[in-house]
Coordinates of C-alpha atoms in Angstrom, one line a residue:
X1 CA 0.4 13.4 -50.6
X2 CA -0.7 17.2 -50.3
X3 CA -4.1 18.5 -50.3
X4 CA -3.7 19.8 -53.4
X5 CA -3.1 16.5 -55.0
X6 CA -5.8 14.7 -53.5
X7 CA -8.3 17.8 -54.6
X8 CA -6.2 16.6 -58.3
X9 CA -7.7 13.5 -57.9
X10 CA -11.3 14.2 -57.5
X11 CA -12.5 14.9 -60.5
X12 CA -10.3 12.1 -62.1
X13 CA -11.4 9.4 -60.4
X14 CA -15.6 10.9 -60.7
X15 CA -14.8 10.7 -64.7
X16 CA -13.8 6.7 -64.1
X17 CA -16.5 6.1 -61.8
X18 CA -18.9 7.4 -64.8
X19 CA -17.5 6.0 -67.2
X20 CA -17.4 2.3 -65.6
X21 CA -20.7 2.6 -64.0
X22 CA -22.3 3.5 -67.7
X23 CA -20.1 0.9 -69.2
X24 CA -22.3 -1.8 -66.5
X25 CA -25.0 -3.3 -69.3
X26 CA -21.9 -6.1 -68.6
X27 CA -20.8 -5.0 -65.3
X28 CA -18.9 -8.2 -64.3
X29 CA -15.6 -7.1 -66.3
X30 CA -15.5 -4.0 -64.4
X31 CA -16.3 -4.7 -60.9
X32 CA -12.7 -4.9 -59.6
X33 CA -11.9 -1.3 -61.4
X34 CA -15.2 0.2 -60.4
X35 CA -14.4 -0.7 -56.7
X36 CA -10.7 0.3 -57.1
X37 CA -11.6 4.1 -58.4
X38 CA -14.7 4.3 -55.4
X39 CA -12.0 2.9 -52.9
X40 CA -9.5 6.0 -54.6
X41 CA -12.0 8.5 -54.4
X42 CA -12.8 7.7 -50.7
X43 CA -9.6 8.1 -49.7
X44 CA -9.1 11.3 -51.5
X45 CA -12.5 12.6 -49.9
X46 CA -10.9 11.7 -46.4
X47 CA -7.8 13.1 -46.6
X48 CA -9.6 16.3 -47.6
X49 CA -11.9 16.1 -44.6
X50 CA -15.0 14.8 -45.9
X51 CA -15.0 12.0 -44.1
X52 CA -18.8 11.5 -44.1
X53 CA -18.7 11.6 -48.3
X54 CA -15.9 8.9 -47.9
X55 CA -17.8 6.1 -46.1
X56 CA -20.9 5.7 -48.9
X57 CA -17.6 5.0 -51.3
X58 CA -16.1 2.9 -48.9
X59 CA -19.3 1.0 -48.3
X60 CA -19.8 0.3 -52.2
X61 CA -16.5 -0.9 -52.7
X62 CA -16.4 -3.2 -50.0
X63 CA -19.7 -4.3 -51.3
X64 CA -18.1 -4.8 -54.9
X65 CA -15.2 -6.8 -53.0
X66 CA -17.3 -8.9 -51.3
X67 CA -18.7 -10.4 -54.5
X68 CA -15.4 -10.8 -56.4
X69 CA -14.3 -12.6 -53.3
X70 CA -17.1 -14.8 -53.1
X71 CA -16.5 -15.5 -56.8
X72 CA -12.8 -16.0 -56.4
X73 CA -12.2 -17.1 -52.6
X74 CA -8.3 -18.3 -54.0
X75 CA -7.0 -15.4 -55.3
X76 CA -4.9 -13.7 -53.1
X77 CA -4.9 -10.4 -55.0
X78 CA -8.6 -10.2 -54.7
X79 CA -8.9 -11.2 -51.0
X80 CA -6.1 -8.7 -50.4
X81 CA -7.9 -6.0 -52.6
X82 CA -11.3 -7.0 -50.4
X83 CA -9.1 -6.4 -46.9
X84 CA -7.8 -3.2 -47.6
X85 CA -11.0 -2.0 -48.6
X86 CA -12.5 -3.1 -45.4
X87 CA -9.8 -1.3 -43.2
X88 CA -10.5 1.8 -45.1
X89 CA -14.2 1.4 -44.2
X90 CA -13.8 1.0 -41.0
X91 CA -11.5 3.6 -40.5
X92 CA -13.8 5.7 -42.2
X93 CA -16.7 4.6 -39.5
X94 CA -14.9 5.6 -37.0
X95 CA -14.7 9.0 -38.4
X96 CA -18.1 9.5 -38.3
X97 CA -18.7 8.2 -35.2
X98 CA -20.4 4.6 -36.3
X99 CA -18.7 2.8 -33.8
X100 CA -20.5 -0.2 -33.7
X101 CA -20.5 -0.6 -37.7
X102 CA -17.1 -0.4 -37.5
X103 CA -16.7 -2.9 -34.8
X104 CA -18.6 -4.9 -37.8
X105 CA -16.6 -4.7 -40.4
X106 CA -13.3 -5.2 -38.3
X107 CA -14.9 -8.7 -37.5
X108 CA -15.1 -9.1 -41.4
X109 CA -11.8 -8.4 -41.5
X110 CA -10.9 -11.4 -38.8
X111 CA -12.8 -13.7 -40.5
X112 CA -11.2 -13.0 -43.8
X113 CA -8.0 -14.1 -42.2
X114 CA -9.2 -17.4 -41.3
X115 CA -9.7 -17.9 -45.1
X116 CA -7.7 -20.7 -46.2
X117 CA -6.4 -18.6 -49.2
X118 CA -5.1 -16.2 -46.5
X119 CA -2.5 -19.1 -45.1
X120 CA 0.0 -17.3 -47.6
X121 CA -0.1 -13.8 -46.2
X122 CA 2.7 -13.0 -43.4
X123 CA 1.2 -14.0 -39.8
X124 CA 1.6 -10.1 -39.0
X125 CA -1.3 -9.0 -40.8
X126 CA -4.0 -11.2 -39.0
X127 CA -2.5 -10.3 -35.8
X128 CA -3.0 -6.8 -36.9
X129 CA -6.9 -7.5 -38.0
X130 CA -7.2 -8.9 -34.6
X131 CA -5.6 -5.7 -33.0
X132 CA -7.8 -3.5 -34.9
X133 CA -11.1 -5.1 -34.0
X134 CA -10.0 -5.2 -30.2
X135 CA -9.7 -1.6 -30.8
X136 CA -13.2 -1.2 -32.1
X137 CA -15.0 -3.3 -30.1
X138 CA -13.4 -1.8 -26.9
X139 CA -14.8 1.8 -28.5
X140 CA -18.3 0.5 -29.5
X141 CA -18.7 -0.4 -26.1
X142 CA -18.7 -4.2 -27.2
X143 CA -17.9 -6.4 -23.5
X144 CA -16.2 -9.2 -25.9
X145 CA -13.4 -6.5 -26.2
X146 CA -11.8 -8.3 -23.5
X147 CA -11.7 -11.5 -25.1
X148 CA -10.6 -10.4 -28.5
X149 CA -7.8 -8.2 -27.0
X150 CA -6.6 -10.9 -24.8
X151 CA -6.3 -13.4 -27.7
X152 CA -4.5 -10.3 -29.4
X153 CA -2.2 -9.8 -26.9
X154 CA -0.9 -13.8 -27.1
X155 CA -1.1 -13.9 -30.8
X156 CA 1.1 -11.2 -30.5
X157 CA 3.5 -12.6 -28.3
X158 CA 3.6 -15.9 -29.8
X159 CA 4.8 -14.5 -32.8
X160 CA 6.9 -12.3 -31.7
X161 CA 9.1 -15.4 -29.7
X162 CA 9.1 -17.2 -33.0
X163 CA 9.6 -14.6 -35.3
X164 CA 14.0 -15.0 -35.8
X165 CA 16.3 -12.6 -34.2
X166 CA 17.4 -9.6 -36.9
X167 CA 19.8 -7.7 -34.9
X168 CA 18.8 -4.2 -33.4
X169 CA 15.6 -4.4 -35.9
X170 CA 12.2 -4.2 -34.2
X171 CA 9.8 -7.0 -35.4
X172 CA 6.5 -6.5 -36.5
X173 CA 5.0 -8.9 -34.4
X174 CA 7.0 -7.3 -30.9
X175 CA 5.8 -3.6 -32.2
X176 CA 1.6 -4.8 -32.6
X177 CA 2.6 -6.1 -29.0
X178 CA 2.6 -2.7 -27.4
X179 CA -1.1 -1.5 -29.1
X180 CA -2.0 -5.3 -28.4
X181 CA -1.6 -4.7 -24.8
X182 CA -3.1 -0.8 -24.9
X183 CA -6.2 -2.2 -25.7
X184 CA -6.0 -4.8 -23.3
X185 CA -5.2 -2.6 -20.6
X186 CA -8.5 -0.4 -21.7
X187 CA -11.0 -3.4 -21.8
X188 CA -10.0 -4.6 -18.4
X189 CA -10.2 -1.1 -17.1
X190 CA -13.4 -0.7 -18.3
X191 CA -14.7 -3.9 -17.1
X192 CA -13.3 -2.9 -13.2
X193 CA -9.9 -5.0 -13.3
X194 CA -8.1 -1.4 -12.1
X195 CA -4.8 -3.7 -10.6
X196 CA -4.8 -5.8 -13.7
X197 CA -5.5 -3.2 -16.6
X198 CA -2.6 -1.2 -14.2
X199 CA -0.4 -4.1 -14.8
X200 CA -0.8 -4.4 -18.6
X201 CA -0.4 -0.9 -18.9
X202 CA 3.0 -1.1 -17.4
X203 CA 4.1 -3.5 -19.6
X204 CA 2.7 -1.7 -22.6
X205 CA 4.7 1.1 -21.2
X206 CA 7.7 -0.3 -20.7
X207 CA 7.9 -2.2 -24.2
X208 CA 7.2 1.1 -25.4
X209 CA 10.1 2.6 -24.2
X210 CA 12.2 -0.3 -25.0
X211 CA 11.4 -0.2 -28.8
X212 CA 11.3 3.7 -28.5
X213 CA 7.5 3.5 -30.2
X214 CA 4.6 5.1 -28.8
X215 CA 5.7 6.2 -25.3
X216 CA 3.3 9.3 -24.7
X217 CA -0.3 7.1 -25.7
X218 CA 1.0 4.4 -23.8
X219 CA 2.3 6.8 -21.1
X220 CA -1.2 7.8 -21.1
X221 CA -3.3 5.5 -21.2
X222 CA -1.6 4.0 -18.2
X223 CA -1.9 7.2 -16.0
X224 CA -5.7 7.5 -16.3
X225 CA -6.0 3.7 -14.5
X226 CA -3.5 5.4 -12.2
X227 CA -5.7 8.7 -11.3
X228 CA -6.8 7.0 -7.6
X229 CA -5.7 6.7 -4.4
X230 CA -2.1 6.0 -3.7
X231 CA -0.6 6.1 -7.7
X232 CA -2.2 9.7 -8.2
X233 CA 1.6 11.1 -7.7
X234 CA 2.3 8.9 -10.7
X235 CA -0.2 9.4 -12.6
X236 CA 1.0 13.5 -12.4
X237 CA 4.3 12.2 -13.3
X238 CA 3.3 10.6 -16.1
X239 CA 0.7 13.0 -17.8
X240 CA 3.5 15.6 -17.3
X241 CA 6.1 13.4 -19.6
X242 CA 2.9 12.9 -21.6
X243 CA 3.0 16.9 -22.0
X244 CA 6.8 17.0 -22.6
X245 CA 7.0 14.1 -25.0
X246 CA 4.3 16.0 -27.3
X247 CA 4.9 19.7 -26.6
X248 CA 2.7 21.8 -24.6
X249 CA 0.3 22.2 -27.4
X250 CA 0.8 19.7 -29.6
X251 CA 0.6 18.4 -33.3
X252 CA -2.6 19.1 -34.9
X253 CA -3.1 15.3 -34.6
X254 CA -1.7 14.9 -31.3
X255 CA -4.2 17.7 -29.7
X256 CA -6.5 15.3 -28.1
X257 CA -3.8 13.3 -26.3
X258 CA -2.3 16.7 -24.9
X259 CA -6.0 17.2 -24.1
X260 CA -6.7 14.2 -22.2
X261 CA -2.9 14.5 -20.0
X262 CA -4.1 17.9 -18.6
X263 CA -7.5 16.0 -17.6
X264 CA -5.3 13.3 -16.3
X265 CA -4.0 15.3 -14.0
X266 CA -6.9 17.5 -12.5
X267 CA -8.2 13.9 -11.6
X268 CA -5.0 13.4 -9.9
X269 CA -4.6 16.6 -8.4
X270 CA -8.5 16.0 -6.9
X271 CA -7.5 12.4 -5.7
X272 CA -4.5 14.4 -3.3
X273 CA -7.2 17.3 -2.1
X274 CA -5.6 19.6 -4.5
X275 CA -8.4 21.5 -5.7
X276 CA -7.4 24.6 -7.3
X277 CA -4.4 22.7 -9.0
X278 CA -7.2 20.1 -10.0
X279 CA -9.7 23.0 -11.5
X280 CA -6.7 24.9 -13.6
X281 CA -5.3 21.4 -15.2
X282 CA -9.5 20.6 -15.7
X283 CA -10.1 24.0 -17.3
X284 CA -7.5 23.4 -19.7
X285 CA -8.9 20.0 -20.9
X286 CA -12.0 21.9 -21.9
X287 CA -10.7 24.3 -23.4
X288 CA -8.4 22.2 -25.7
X289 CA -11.1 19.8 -26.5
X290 CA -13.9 22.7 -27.2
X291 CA -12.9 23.0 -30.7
X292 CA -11.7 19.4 -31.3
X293 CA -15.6 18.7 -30.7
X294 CA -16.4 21.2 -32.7
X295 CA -14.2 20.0 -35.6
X296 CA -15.2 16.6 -35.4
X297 CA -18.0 15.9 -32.9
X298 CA -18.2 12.4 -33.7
X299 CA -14.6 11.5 -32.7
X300 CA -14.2 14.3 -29.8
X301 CA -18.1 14.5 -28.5
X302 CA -17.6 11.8 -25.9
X303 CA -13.8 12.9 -24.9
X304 CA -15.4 16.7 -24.4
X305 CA -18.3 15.2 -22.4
X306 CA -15.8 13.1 -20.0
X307 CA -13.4 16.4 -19.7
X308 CA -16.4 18.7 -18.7
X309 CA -17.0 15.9 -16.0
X310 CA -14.1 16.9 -14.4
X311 CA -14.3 20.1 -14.8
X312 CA -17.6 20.0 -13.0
X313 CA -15.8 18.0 -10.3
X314 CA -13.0 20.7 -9.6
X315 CA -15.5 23.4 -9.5
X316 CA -17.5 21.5 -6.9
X317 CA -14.4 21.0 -4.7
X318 CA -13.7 24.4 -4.9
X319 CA -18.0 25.2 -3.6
X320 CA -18.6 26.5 -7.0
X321 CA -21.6 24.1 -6.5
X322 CA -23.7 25.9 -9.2
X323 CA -20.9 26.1 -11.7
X324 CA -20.2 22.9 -11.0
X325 CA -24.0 21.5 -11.8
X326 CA -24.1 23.3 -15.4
X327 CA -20.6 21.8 -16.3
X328 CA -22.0 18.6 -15.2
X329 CA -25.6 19.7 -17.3
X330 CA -23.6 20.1 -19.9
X331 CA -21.4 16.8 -20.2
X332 CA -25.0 14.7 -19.9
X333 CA -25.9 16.7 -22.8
X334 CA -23.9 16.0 -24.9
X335 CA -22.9 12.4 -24.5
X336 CA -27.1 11.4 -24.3
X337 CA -26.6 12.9 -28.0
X338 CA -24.1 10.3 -28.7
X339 CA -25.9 7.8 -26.6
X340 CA -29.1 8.6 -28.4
X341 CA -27.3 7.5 -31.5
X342 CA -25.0 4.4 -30.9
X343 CA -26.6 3.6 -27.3
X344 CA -24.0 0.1 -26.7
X345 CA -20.8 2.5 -27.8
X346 CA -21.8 5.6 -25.3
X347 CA -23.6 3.9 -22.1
X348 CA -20.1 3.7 -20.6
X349 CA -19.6 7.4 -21.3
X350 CA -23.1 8.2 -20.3
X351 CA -23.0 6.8 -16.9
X352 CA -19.6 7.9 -16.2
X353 CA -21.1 11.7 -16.6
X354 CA -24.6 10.6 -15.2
X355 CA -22.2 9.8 -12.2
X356 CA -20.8 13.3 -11.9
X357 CA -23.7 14.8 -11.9
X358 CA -25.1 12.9 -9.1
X359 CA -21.8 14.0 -7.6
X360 CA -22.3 17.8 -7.9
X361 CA -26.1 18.2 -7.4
X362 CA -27.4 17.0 -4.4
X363 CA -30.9 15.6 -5.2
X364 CA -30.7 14.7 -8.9
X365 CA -31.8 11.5 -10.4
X366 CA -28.5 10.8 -12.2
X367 CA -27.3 8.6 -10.2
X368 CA -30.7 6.4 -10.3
X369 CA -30.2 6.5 -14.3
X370 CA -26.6 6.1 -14.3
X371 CA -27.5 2.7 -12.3
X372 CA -30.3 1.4 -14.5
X373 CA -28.2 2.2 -18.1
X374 CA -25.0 0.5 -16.3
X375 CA -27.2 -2.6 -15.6
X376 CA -28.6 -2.4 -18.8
X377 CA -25.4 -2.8 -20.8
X378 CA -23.7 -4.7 -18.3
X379 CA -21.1 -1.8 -16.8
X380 CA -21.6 -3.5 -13.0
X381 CA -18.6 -1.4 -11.9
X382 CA -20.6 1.7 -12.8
X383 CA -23.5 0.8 -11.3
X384 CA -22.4 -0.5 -8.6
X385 CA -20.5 2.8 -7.6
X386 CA -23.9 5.3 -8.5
X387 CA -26.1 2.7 -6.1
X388 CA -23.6 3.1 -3.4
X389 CA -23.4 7.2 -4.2
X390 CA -27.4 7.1 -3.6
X391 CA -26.9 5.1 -0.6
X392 CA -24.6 7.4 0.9
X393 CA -26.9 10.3 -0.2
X394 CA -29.7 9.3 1.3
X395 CA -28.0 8.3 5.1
X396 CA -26.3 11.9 4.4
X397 CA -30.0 13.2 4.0
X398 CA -31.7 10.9 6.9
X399 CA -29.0 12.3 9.3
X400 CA -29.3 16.1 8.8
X401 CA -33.0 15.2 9.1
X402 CA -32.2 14.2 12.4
X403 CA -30.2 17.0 13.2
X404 CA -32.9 19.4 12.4
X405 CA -35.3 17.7 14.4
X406 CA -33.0 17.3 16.9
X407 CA -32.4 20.8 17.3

């Protein structure tokens, strides 16, 4: 639908909202309209890029859902009615940057499935709920992610094997497969697994491919668990068909992904000593994800932070040390904003940063805080690796100590 049409429906749907909420001295006959027209009007509002006007309408119709289900717990139109609503509120959250509200209402959303009245809707959809809330709780930071994703992934694939053979036709159940495992792949990356998150990227990947969905997100999503060591070449290889697959620049809605390949492969580049390769490819990022964050801070915030990070990183292997520290200055910055807010969604984010800092700047206490909120929210990996950083700092310090003296 074009703008214009949704701008159309502004004002149409505010007349029925006023007109059913004055017509409420009886409200119970008009619930199910009232929460249809708020439900209408939010998605109007979000299309138009107001997504923080949306969620208040999202949250009242939910609300008004809620009640007609509780009333009517058979009726598949109203449990149907009650699940759509929740998906556009949590879609909504995310917009906004509630992360861990949305992880909520996804986990409605689950549990609605598991309604007996629900037994009549194709198998699909609740694999879907469950894909969705994987998604969310891997972004709010949530460690059950894991879980959830994992019992997504074979929910999945056990439909998929029973779902009957259509010819060259992709199933629903084999194309939730591929996000299924994306998200997989994400939790167990964030939780340290590298070699298994690696392997459950690949297949994401190559199912991809094979149902000629999604290749550049999964593409992508695999390279970044690629960016050390020996895969780096790959990981270059990949962000590169990343690049191609999208265009240089990008869709409008695409922009972040071309973002994150150039980021992919500064971390690459700085894995295989390539520093100045590293800092172009880093600069890049930043500068593609500059106005993404300034568009929509509470989607991009964190994504600028990360890409500033390695920015800071390439500029410190290049001894543009003090360069280096305010790009790192900077990244802490703004992800302690986002941490400061949602503090479960962003400690992730916020150590990862904390980390490069400690990194760049010789001295700082980043690394001491990066280990403590790590702890806290039960990011070992993180922790572990900015306790080992001090460790190494401090033998780094004892010995030039002794040199001095020495000499």
């Amino acid at each position: 639908m074009a703008l214009e049409r949704w701008g159309d429906l502004l004002p149409l749907t505010e007349r029925t909202i006023g007109l059913l909420r004055a017509a409420r001295q009886d409200p119970e006959p008009h619930r199910s309209s009232l929460s249809k027209a708020l439900d209408s009007r939010g998605i109007a509002l979000a299309a138009l890029g107001r997504p923080h006007d949306a969620v208040g309408l999202f949250r009242e119709a939910v609300l008004l859902s809620r009640q007609l289900v509780e009333e009517q717990p058979d009726h598949l139109d109203v449990l149907l009615h009650d699940l759509n609503r929740l998906n556009h509120l949590a879609q909504a959250l995310h917009n906004v940057g509630q992360r861990s509200e949305a992880a909520e209402v996804t986990a409605e959303a689950v549990a609605a499935y598991r309604r007996p009245a629900a037994a009549a809707f194709p198998p699909e959809r609740r694999a879907a709920s469950l894909v969705a809330h994987a998604e969310a709780l891997v972004l709010a930071g949530d460690h059950r992610a894991l879980k959830v994703a994992e019992e997504a992934v074979q929910m999945c694939r056990d439909q998929a094997t029973a779902a009957p053979v259509s010819g060259p036709a992709v199933s629903e159940s084999e194309a939730l497969l591929c996000p299924a495992l994306g998200w997989y792949a994400s939790a167990l990356f964030r939780e340290g697994m590298r070699e298994a998150a690696i392997e459950a990227g690949e297949e994401a990947l190559r199912r991809n491919r094979e149902l000629s969905l999604d290749v550049a997100s999964a593409a992508l999503s695999l390279a970044w668990a690629l960016v050390e060591g020996e895969s780096a070449p790959r990981a270059i290889e990949l962000a590169e068909e990343v690049l191609t697959l999208l265009g240089l620049e990008g869709a409008d809605d695409r922009q972040g992904e071309v973002a994150l390949a150039h980021e992919v492969i500064a971390r690459a580049q700085l894995a295989l000593d390539r520093a100045e390769r590293a800092l172009e490819s880093a600069l890049r990022s930043v500068d593609l994800h500059h106005p993404l964050a300034q568009a929509a801070p509470e989607v991009y915030a964190s994504a600028l932070a990360q890409s500033l990070g390695s920015y800071a990183l390439a500029l410190n292997a290049t001894g543009r040390r003090p360069e280096a520290v305010t790009a790192a200055e900077e990244a802490v910055t703004v992800t302690r904003g986002r941490f400061t807010a949602e503090p479960m969604a962003y400690a992730f984010d916020l150590a990862s940063v904390l980390i490069v800092r400690g990194r760049v700047e010789a001295g700082s206490p980043a690394l001491g805080e990066a280990a403590r909120i790590a702890e806290r929210y039960g990011w070992h990996r993180h922790a572990e690796e900015a306790r080992q950083l001090r460790r190494s700092a401090a033998t780094a310090s004892d010995r030039a100590g002794d040199t001095r003296d020495g000499s």
